[in-house]
């Protein structure tokens, strides 16, 4: 009987399983969606293949990595079918158009887990994990590690290259030299160390941005000059190196060094500035000059040092003698350091003689070092080293104070000339030191003259000029020493109103031997006369030289002819016994000479 109660019971019987099924379906849907979300949100491409080789699951990344269309996944298809359509495998798995395909399929068919990092499609790098399943199928995970690899490569490149020029750095140079010089292998290599002359000036005066741009241009020029198989590296601020391997003749190396110097020295136009920079080169050849990196690098550096000492802008091959002289320099440097504390410096004075009429105008203070082992060392032998070691600043201050104090004992208006070094122009100290030396000694400023050289004008001209003007305001005079030995001597005369020019002694020496020297002297005296600058000739040793200079219009002379530099205690006696030097009688003027300002003596 169909009672309401029985109807109710039947409905319940019918609906219970339906609900359970519906619940199950919902649960499964949720789980499937969760799985799908998880798969789609993983950074890797993943797929699952069943025991019959059918692709059962895969995510969008998987299709994307294999460059397959979004609808490529079809449950009926086998894994191989799907891969067959992937351009990554060259379109046809069987043909194995890609070289890595064979290796990959060996992994797929194997029943053991594997992890391989494979280069795919020229520029993509994949890490593939192959995980066989207990049911017979497998799971394949593809991880695109291209960026990671690129970052690794970048880091490796940075460790071995210079960031500014992208040239190999010192570490890579060393590695290449070590590869080129395996132990006992007589095959050699050539190492050239290249250093820019006065690069610091560019940085200091034009700023680091232009300095950096200049280094990049230098790097490009060096690279252009390289022969096949050679390598150029940047090994320090303004230091470069060229490495050439085996079979190069010495004269070829010399030719390359010359080419490099020439190319680097060509002017650069950078942001509206015309920049000229020189370069020096030191060369060491393996295995003769060293059969391993450290020795070869040290010897190339020594040769570079020699090239710089020889006046820059040139190259030098390493010679054993350089090592000995470097050791001697080191010993000298050590003793020089100690000399300040031990008060081993003294001054001697050389007269500056007025020529028309002859009388002593003043004395040049010349530094001497009384060394317990070496005896009296002349300035020429240690001042350059003291400059290099930075010791010339305290030594120079002592010279100034001592010379001023000593000059106060000489009769008026005899003056004292003091030599300055470039290092004394760095910072603001020099003007204060000069002012205080004058104040403390009581010497009138017009009795002090400061001698500078042309090389100082090369180094940071603006700063040097500003210091010179401030010194001039104090009342001291300024002389240009060793005139004619620099790059553009005449141009310096337009930059500052020098009180005196001292013609370098090489011209005086040349009077009798080189007609050009005599011509230069005549030209300089002429310029001095028209600019109102006093002209002094240095290094006068003979009466003939003096005659010539006197007739050429030189105002003043200095040299052994009058006196060698003398200790301070001898100056009073020297002045007391001073007698003018007799000049040769004036020759009769020829007609052609008659119109000129000077009369030429016999130069033969
Ligand atoms: P300088 O200023 O051109 O000085 C002249 C040099 O020539 C001196 O050498 C002097 O002894 C030498 N001399 C003078 N007359 C003759 C001559 O007739 N024939 C020859 N052959 N030589 C002559 P010294 O004393 O060895 O000085 C060399 C250089 O050292 C100086 O050249 C100067 O640039 C530098 N110097 C000397 N004293 C000082 C100093 O106190 N401070 C600095 N910064 N440099 C100094
Ligand atoms: Mg001098
Ligand atoms: Mg001089």
XYZ file of C-alpha atoms and ligand atoms in Angstrom, residues 364 366 419 451 481 502 538, ligand 2:
8
model
C 121.007 79.418 -6.282
C 121.317 73.574 -4.273
C 114.158 75.196 -6.632
C 112.520 78.327 -9.706
C 114.322 76.796 -14.896
C 117.106 80.101 -17.210
C 123.003 77.825 -17.067
Mg 117.467 75.581 -10.638
